[in-house]
C-alpha positions as a LaTeX table, in Angstrom:
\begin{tabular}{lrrr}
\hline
Residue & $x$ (\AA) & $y$ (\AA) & $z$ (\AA) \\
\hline
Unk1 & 28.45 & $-81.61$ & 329.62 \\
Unk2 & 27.46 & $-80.58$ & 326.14 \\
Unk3 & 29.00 & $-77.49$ & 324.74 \\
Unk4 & 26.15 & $-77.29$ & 322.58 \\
Unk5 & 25.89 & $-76.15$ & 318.74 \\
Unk6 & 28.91 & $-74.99$ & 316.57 \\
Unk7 & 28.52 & $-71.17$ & 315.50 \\
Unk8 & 28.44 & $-70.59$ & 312.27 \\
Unk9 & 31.08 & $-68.04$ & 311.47 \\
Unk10 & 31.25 & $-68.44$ & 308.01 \\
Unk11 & 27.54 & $-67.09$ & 307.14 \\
Unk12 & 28.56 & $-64.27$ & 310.17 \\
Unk13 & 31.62 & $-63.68$ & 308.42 \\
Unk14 & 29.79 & $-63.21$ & 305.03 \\
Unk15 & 27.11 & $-61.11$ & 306.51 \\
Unk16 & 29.93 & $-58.81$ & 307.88 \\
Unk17 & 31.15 & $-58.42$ & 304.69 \\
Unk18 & 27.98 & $-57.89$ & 303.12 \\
Unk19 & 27.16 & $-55.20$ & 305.18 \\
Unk20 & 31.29 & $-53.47$ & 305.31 \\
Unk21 & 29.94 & $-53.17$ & 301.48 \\
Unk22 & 26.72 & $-51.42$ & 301.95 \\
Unk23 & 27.80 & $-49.06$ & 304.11 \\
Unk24 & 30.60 & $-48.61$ & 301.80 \\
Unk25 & 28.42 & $-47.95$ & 298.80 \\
Unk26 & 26.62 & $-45.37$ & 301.23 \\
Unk27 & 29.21 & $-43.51$ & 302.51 \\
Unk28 & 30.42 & $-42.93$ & 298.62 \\
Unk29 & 26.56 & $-42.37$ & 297.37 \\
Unk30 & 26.94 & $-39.28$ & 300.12 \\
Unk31 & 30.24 & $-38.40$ & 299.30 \\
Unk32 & 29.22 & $-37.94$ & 295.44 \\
Unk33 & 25.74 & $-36.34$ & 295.96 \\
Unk34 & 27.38 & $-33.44$ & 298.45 \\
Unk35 & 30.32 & $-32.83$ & 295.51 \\
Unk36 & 27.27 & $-32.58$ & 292.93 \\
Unk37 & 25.59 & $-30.01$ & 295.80 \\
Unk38 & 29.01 & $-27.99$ & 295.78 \\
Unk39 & 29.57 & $-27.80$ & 292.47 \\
Unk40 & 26.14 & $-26.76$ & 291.82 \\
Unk41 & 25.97 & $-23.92$ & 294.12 \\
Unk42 & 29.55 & $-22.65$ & 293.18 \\
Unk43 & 28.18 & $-22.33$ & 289.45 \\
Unk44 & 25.25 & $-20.58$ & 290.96 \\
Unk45 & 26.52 & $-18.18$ & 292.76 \\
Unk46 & 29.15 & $-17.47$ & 290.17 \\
Unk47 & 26.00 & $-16.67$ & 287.45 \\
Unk48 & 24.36 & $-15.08$ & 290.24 \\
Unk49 & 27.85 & $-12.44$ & 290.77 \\
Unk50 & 27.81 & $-12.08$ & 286.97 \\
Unk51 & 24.32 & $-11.11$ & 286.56 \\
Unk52 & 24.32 & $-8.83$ & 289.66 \\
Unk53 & 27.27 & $-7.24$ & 287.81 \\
Unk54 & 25.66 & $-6.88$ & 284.89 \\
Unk55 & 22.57 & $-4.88$ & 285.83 \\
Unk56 & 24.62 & $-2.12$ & 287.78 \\
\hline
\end{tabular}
């Protein structure tokens, strides 16, 4: 009995790794955008507080 064609595990291997890097990339492209968000809305809210002070 033939035990048929031999997998290719190096191109699997390589497309693991190809992919362990995109969602890498991803996870850090979120990461940085939602520190951006935060730091945006702290400065906000902070000229927000001083204007609100101001005007009373």
């Amino acid at each position: 009995m033939a035990k048929g064609p031999e997998k290719n595990t190096k191109n699997k291997a390589l497309h693991i790794k190809l992919l362990n890097q995109k969602k890498t990339k991803l996870q850090e492209e979120k990461k940085e955008k939602a520190l951006r968000l935060k730091v945006l809305v702290t400065k906000m809210n902070a000229k927000r507080n001083s204007s609100e002070s101001g005007d009373r």
